Amino acid sequence: MNIHIHPTHEALSRHAAKLIIDILTQNPSAVLGLATGGTPKRTYELLVEDHRKNGTSYQSVTAYNLDEYLGIPAEHETSYKTYMKRTLFDHIDIEPSQCFIPDGMTDDADRECLDYEDIIDTNPADIQILGIGRNGHIGFNEPATSFDSLTHRIMLDEKTRHDNARYFSTLSDVPKEAITMGIKSIMKAKHILLIASGKAKAAAIKAMLEGPVTPACPASALRNHDHVTVLLDEEAANHIKEAT
Ligand code: PGA
């Protein structure tokens, strides 16, 4: 694992954007595994800036996202599809038919999960971006999710629903279920890039890097992957030991 500690969220976002741009420069048909949330937002802004300034192209890129809420239409304000369009896809030259996000309105979630896993198997990610939850989740793989999990339907942890309530009018509007790539699906990526910022993430980062490798901390599974880059700001790195 390569761990880099940056002074600020801005600095780690610049590092993350550079890693992604370098991959696209070497391989214009790269496959990007994408995440939503507050942490990667600035990275996506920097990718848009680079696309405008330097013309980095996404025409041949395939992208898929980690997860989507169940029961929220794709065009709704709070869907992850809307987040991705507003933050990135609408501002770059990516082919919309090459951008995959689970269908939150599916009437056959099991079939949707199997089909999504097929997309991942056909297009292994050159780089998979991940945030981390305060409870150590990656994607929506909440604590106790099996390391062998593939794309599946999951009940959201109450901590996660509280953390995400900021995007909804009230806590009761936050969906209770989602479809998420499993931990095993995430581990299929060739390179995993986990980014974390702020003191609320410090305990989860410590558990991921220094605690036992256990489903109780889903992010600890990444210690079994041979190409992981972790970018932290100082606050998120605050609890880890010098030796780490
Ligand atoms: P955040 O979410 O980037 O909004 O903190 C990360 C996550 O829950 O995985």
mmCIF file of C-alpha atoms and ligand atoms in Angstrom:
data_model
loop_
_atom_site.group_PDB
_atom_site.id
_atom_site.type_symbol
_atom_site.label_atom_id
_atom_site.label_comp_id
_atom_site.label_asym_id
_atom_site.label_seq_id
_atom_site.Cartn_x
_atom_site.Cartn_y
_atom_site.Cartn_z
ATOM 1 C CA MET A 1 0.000 0.000 0.000
ATOM 2 C CA ASN A 2 1.278 3.456 -0.846
ATOM 3 C CA ILE A 3 0.103 5.979 1.712
ATOM 4 C CA HIS A 4 0.488 9.699 1.081
ATOM 5 C CA ILE A 5 -0.412 12.370 3.614
ATOM 6 C CA HIS A 6 -1.194 15.796 2.219
ATOM 7 C CA PRO A 7 -1.703 19.009 4.186
ATOM 8 C CA THR A 8 -5.158 19.663 2.739
ATOM 9 C CA HIS A 9 -8.095 18.177 0.853
ATOM 10 C CA GLU A 10 -7.151 20.398 -2.099
ATOM 11 C CA ALA A 11 -3.658 18.894 -2.242
ATOM 12 C CA LEU A 12 -4.904 15.306 -2.073
ATOM 13 C CA SER A 13 -7.502 16.072 -4.761
ATOM 14 C CA ARG A 14 -4.747 17.394 -7.042
ATOM 15 C CA HIS A 15 -2.738 14.222 -6.468
ATOM 16 C CA ALA A 16 -5.806 12.036 -7.187
ATOM 17 C CA ALA A 17 -6.633 13.950 -10.375
ATOM 18 C CA LYS A 18 -3.034 13.632 -11.577
ATOM 19 C CA LEU A 19 -3.052 9.852 -11.062
ATOM 20 C CA ILE A 20 -6.245 9.542 -13.113
ATOM 21 C CA ILE A 21 -5.023 11.876 -15.873
ATOM 22 C CA ASP A 22 -1.739 9.929 -16.096
ATOM 23 C CA ILE A 23 -3.698 6.697 -16.608
ATOM 24 C CA LEU A 24 -5.824 8.333 -19.342
ATOM 25 C CA THR A 25 -2.722 9.699 -21.039
ATOM 26 C CA GLN A 26 -1.153 6.252 -21.178
ATOM 27 C CA ASN A 27 -4.403 4.523 -22.103
ATOM 28 C CA PRO A 28 -7.185 6.636 -23.645
ATOM 29 C CA SER A 29 -9.519 3.598 -23.447
ATOM 30 C CA ALA A 30 -9.016 3.181 -19.702
ATOM 31 C CA VAL A 31 -11.795 1.897 -17.469
ATOM 32 C CA LEU A 32 -12.556 4.141 -14.501
ATOM 33 C CA GLY A 33 -14.314 2.945 -11.368
ATOM 34 C CA LEU A 34 -15.943 5.988 -9.809
ATOM 35 C CA ALA A 35 -17.304 6.981 -6.413
ATOM 36 C CA THR A 36 -19.720 9.672 -5.267
ATOM 37 C CA GLY A 37 -19.739 11.704 -2.045
ATOM 38 C CA GLY A 38 -18.092 14.866 -0.830
ATOM 39 C CA THR A 39 -14.499 13.642 -0.944
ATOM 40 C CA PRO A 40 -14.057 13.032 -4.719
ATOM 41 C CA LYS A 41 -16.033 16.118 -5.785
ATOM 42 C CA ARG A 42 -12.965 18.362 -6.008
ATOM 43 C CA THR A 43 -11.042 15.656 -7.890
ATOM 44 C CA TYR A 44 -13.808 15.606 -10.510
ATOM 45 C CA GLU A 45 -13.724 19.424 -10.764
ATOM 46 C CA LEU A 46 -9.994 19.191 -11.451
ATOM 47 C CA LEU A 47 -10.592 16.551 -14.142
ATOM 48 C CA VAL A 48 -13.105 18.886 -15.792
ATOM 49 C CA GLU A 49 -10.614 21.772 -15.571
ATOM 50 C CA ASP A 50 -7.918 19.590 -17.156
ATOM 51 C CA HIS A 51 -10.299 18.425 -19.903
ATOM 52 C CA ARG A 52 -11.065 22.062 -20.780
ATOM 53 C CA LYS A 53 -7.465 23.284 -20.573
ATOM 54 C CA ASN A 54 -5.459 20.338 -21.841
ATOM 55 C CA GLY A 55 -8.047 18.425 -23.844
ATOM 56 C CA THR A 56 -7.679 15.099 -22.015
ATOM 57 C CA SER A 57 -10.333 13.033 -23.761
ATOM 58 C CA TYR A 58 -12.820 10.545 -22.313
ATOM 59 C CA GLN A 59 -14.279 9.530 -25.679
ATOM 60 C CA SER A 60 -13.056 5.936 -25.382
ATOM 61 C CA VAL A 61 -13.370 5.642 -21.623
ATOM 62 C CA THR A 62 -15.726 3.244 -19.870
ATOM 63 C CA ALA A 63 -16.834 4.269 -16.385
ATOM 64 C CA TYR A 64 -18.866 2.572 -13.731
ATOM 65 C CA ASN A 65 -19.953 3.694 -10.312
ATOM 66 C CA LEU A 66 -19.830 1.850 -7.049
ATOM 67 C CA ASP A 67 -23.429 2.176 -6.003
ATOM 68 C CA GLU A 68 -26.894 3.693 -6.270
ATOM 69 C CA TYR A 69 -29.824 4.117 -3.892
ATOM 70 C CA LEU A 70 -32.793 1.841 -4.401
ATOM 71 C CA GLY A 71 -36.133 3.552 -4.973
ATOM 72 C CA ILE A 72 -34.791 6.830 -6.358
ATOM 73 C CA PRO A 73 -35.300 7.582 -10.064
ATOM 74 C CA ALA A 74 -32.103 8.265 -12.027
ATOM 75 C CA GLU A 75 -33.186 11.838 -12.838
ATOM 76 C CA HIS A 76 -33.951 12.693 -9.182
ATOM 77 C CA GLU A 77 -31.851 15.424 -7.486
ATOM 78 C CA THR A 78 -30.316 12.997 -5.014
ATOM 79 C CA SER A 79 -29.563 10.003 -7.249
ATOM 80 C CA TYR A 80 -25.916 9.155 -7.778
ATOM 81 C CA LYS A 81 -26.589 9.303 -11.517
ATOM 82 C CA THR A 82 -27.507 12.981 -11.100
ATOM 83 C CA TYR A 83 -24.411 13.562 -8.948
ATOM 84 C CA MET A 84 -22.167 12.044 -11.632
ATOM 85 C CA LYS A 85 -23.798 13.985 -14.464
ATOM 86 C CA ARG A 86 -23.597 17.305 -12.622
ATOM 87 C CA THR A 87 -20.121 16.786 -11.242
ATOM 88 C CA LEU A 88 -18.368 15.123 -14.154
ATOM 89 C CA PHE A 89 -20.172 13.479 -17.074
ATOM 90 C CA ASP A 90 -21.972 16.604 -18.384
ATOM 91 C CA HIS A 91 -18.658 18.488 -18.556
ATOM 92 C CA ILE A 92 -16.417 16.000 -20.377
ATOM 93 C CA ASP A 93 -16.640 14.180 -23.711
ATOM 94 C CA ILE A 94 -17.504 10.761 -22.255
ATOM 95 C CA GLU A 95 -20.016 8.635 -24.179
ATOM 96 C CA PRO A 96 -23.165 8.421 -21.959
ATOM 97 C CA SER A 97 -23.762 4.815 -23.066
ATOM 98 C CA GLN A 98 -20.346 3.920 -21.592
ATOM 99 C CA CYS A 99 -21.211 5.255 -18.118
ATOM 100 C CA PHE A 100 -22.753 2.616 -15.874
ATOM 101 C CA ILE A 101 -24.573 3.076 -12.568
ATOM 102 C CA PRO A 102 -26.915 0.508 -11.030
ATOM 103 C CA ASP A 103 -30.587 1.140 -11.797
ATOM 104 C CA GLY A 104 -32.168 2.265 -8.528
ATOM 105 C CA MET A 105 -35.674 1.739 -9.922
ATOM 106 C CA THR A 106 -35.189 -1.819 -11.091
ATOM 107 C CA ASP A 107 -38.037 -4.209 -10.353
ATOM 108 C CA ASP A 108 -35.578 -7.118 -10.376
ATOM 109 C CA ALA A 109 -32.650 -6.155 -8.136
ATOM 110 C CA ASP A 110 -31.116 -9.644 -8.302
ATOM 111 C CA ARG A 111 -30.957 -9.533 -12.106
ATOM 112 C CA GLU A 112 -29.635 -5.941 -11.991
ATOM 113 C CA CYS A 113 -26.820 -7.045 -9.654
ATOM 114 C CA LEU A 114 -25.846 -9.986 -11.883
ATOM 115 C CA ASP A 115 -25.864 -7.794 -14.994
ATOM 116 C CA TYR A 116 -23.763 -5.159 -13.217
ATOM 117 C CA GLU A 117 -21.180 -7.727 -12.174
ATOM 118 C CA ASP A 118 -20.956 -8.789 -15.832
ATOM 119 C CA ILE A 119 -20.102 -5.195 -16.776
ATOM 120 C CA ILE A 120 -17.310 -5.218 -14.175
ATOM 121 C CA ASP A 121 -15.982 -8.577 -15.399
ATOM 122 C CA THR A 122 -16.010 -7.425 -19.018
ATOM 123 C CA ASN A 123 -14.283 -4.148 -18.127
ATOM 124 C CA PRO A 124 -11.892 -4.563 -15.191
ATOM 125 C CA ALA A 125 -11.163 -1.096 -13.794
ATOM 126 C CA ASP A 126 -7.725 0.359 -14.459
ATOM 127 C CA ILE A 127 -8.330 2.483 -11.408
ATOM 128 C CA GLN A 128 -11.133 2.317 -8.851
ATOM 129 C CA ILE A 129 -11.713 5.439 -6.764
ATOM 130 C CA LEU A 130 -13.042 4.899 -3.249
ATOM 131 C CA GLY A 131 -14.050 7.070 -0.343
ATOM 132 C CA ILE A 132 -14.488 5.563 3.110
ATOM 133 C CA GLY A 133 -17.393 5.811 5.549
ATOM 134 C CA ARG A 134 -16.945 6.668 9.226
ATOM 135 C CA ASN A 135 -17.830 3.023 9.849
ATOM 136 C CA GLY A 136 -15.150 1.805 7.433
ATOM 137 C CA HIS A 137 -17.544 1.105 4.564
ATOM 138 C CA ILE A 138 -16.368 1.137 0.944
ATOM 139 C CA GLY A 139 -19.061 1.633 -1.654
ATOM 140 C CA PHE A 140 -22.142 0.793 0.419
ATOM 141 C CA ASN A 141 -20.492 -2.316 1.843
ATOM 142 C CA GLU A 142 -21.400 -1.779 5.453
ATOM 143 C CA PRO A 143 -19.610 -3.529 8.361
ATOM 144 C CA ALA A 144 -20.077 -7.331 8.349
ATOM 145 C CA THR A 145 -20.337 -7.518 4.540
ATOM 146 C CA SER A 146 -18.481 -10.589 3.312
ATOM 147 C CA PHE A 147 -15.145 -10.065 1.565
ATOM 148 C CA ASP A 148 -16.535 -12.484 -1.075
ATOM 149 C CA SER A 149 -19.493 -10.241 -1.902
ATOM 150 C CA LEU A 150 -20.261 -9.378 -5.511
ATOM 151 C CA THR A 151 -22.695 -6.635 -6.587
ATOM 152 C CA HIS A 152 -25.661 -6.913 -4.219
ATOM 153 C CA ARG A 153 -28.584 -5.219 -2.548
ATOM 154 C CA ILE A 154 -27.831 -3.870 0.927
ATOM 155 C CA MET A 155 -29.633 -2.231 3.883
ATOM 156 C CA LEU A 156 -27.859 1.014 4.744
ATOM 157 C CA ASP A 157 -26.318 1.449 8.178
ATOM 158 C CA GLU A 158 -28.001 4.151 10.301
ATOM 159 C CA LYS A 159 -24.623 5.968 10.525
ATOM 160 C CA THR A 160 -24.486 6.087 6.723
ATOM 161 C CA ARG A 161 -28.075 7.356 6.474
ATOM 162 C CA HIS A 162 -27.273 10.131 8.982
ATOM 163 C CA ASP A 163 -24.086 11.077 7.093
ATOM 164 C CA ASN A 164 -25.981 11.248 3.801
ATOM 165 C CA ALA A 165 -29.005 13.092 5.227
ATOM 166 C CA ARG A 166 -27.278 16.378 4.257
ATOM 167 C CA TYR A 167 -28.269 15.707 0.647
ATOM 168 C CA PHE A 168 -31.973 15.172 1.497
ATOM 169 C CA SER A 169 -34.687 17.374 3.057
ATOM 170 C CA THR A 170 -35.138 15.081 6.053
ATOM 171 C CA LEU A 171 -33.532 11.935 7.432
ATOM 172 C CA SER A 172 -36.670 9.963 6.606
ATOM 173 C CA ASP A 173 -36.168 10.805 2.902
ATOM 174 C CA VAL A 174 -32.800 8.976 2.868
ATOM 175 C CA PRO A 175 -33.367 5.581 1.235
ATOM 176 C CA LYS A 176 -32.925 2.539 3.422
ATOM 177 C CA GLU A 177 -31.492 0.322 0.687
ATOM 178 C CA ALA A 178 -29.014 0.481 -2.153
ATOM 179 C CA ILE A 179 -27.298 -1.616 -4.775
ATOM 180 C CA THR A 180 -23.542 -1.678 -4.343
ATOM 181 C CA MET A 181 -20.574 -3.335 -5.957
ATOM 182 C CA GLY A 182 -19.379 -5.951 -3.470
ATOM 183 C CA ILE A 183 -15.991 -6.058 -1.820
ATOM 184 C CA LYS A 184 -14.863 -8.783 -4.203
ATOM 185 C CA SER A 185 -16.099 -6.686 -7.176
ATOM 186 C CA ILE A 186 -14.025 -3.731 -5.929
ATOM 187 C CA MET A 187 -10.966 -5.954 -5.479
ATOM 188 C CA LYS A 188 -11.106 -6.855 -9.208
ATOM 189 C CA ALA A 189 -9.700 -3.396 -10.050
ATOM 190 C CA LYS A 190 -6.068 -3.279 -11.152
ATOM 191 C CA HIS A 191 -5.366 -0.229 -8.988
ATOM 192 C CA ILE A 192 -7.428 1.055 -6.064
ATOM 193 C CA LEU A 193 -7.258 4.709 -5.042
ATOM 194 C CA LEU A 194 -8.804 5.465 -1.657
ATOM 195 C CA ILE A 195 -9.149 9.091 -0.644
ATOM 196 C CA ALA A 196 -10.164 10.416 2.774
ATOM 197 C CA SER A 197 -10.338 13.856 4.270
ATOM 198 C CA GLY A 198 -11.231 15.322 7.644
ATOM 199 C CA LYS A 199 -11.121 14.237 11.268
ATOM 200 C CA ALA A 200 -14.421 12.335 11.067
ATOM 201 C CA LYS A 201 -12.549 9.729 8.992
ATOM 202 C CA ALA A 202 -9.493 9.378 11.256
ATOM 203 C CA ALA A 203 -10.778 6.389 13.263
ATOM 204 C CA ALA A 204 -11.894 4.507 10.140
ATOM 205 C CA ILE A 205 -8.503 5.119 8.502
ATOM 206 C CA LYS A 206 -6.715 3.809 11.576
ATOM 207 C CA ALA A 207 -8.920 0.693 11.628
ATOM 208 C CA MET A 208 -8.366 0.139 7.896
ATOM 209 C CA LEU A 209 -4.570 0.417 8.116
ATOM 210 C CA GLU A 210 -3.725 -0.819 11.602
ATOM 211 C CA GLY A 211 -6.649 -2.895 12.870
ATOM 212 C CA PRO A 212 -7.386 -6.519 12.025
ATOM 213 C CA VAL A 213 -8.302 -7.443 8.446
ATOM 214 C CA THR A 214 -11.956 -8.191 9.125
ATOM 215 C CA PRO A 215 -15.430 -7.659 7.655
ATOM 216 C CA ALA A 216 -16.089 -5.487 10.741
ATOM 217 C CA CYS A 217 -14.004 -2.899 8.845
ATOM 218 C CA PRO A 218 -14.805 -3.459 5.155
ATOM 219 C CA ALA A 219 -11.961 -1.158 4.014
ATOM 220 C CA SER A 220 -9.432 -3.437 5.735
ATOM 221 C CA ALA A 221 -9.992 -5.882 2.834
ATOM 222 C CA LEU A 222 -7.850 -3.549 0.729
ATOM 223 C CA ARG A 223 -4.798 -4.802 2.633
ATOM 224 C CA ASN A 224 -5.219 -8.016 0.599
ATOM 225 C CA HIS A 225 -4.863 -6.124 -2.715
ATOM 226 C CA ASP A 226 -1.428 -5.616 -4.213
ATOM 227 C CA HIS A 227 -1.890 -2.166 -5.764
ATOM 228 C CA VAL A 228 -3.570 0.338 -3.473
ATOM 229 C CA THR A 229 -2.854 4.046 -3.134
ATOM 230 C CA VAL A 230 -4.248 5.858 -0.097
ATOM 231 C CA LEU A 231 -4.356 9.649 -0.175
ATOM 232 C CA LEU A 232 -5.145 11.338 3.127
ATOM 233 C CA ASP A 233 -5.175 14.831 4.446
ATOM 234 C CA GLU A 234 -3.550 15.490 7.816
ATOM 235 C CA GLU A 235 -6.823 15.341 9.727
ATOM 236 C CA ALA A 236 -7.774 11.949 8.289
ATOM 237 C CA ALA A 237 -4.252 10.669 9.024
ATOM 238 C CA ASN A 238 -4.305 12.038 12.552
ATOM 239 C CA HIS A 239 -4.721 8.699 14.418
ATOM 240 C CA ILE A 240 -2.277 6.535 12.450
ATOM 241 C CA LYS A 241 1.147 5.635 13.768
ATOM 242 C CA GLU A 242 4.368 7.018 12.368
ATOM 243 C CA ALA A 243 5.373 3.438 11.397
ATOM 244 C CA THR A 244 2.271 3.039 9.201
HETATM 245 P P1 PGA B 1 -17.896 11.216 1.676
HETATM 246 O O1 PGA B 1 -18.428 9.729 1.623
HETATM 247 O O2 PGA B 1 -16.875 11.358 0.602
HETATM 248 O O3 PGA B 1 -19.121 12.056 1.415
HETATM 249 O O4 PGA B 1 -17.332 11.428 3.039
HETATM 250 C C1 PGA B 1 -17.522 8.681 1.561
HETATM 251 C C2 PGA B 1 -18.223 7.366 1.745
HETATM 252 O O5 PGA B 1 -19.207 7.296 2.500
HETATM 253 O O6 PGA B 1 -17.770 6.368 1.154
#
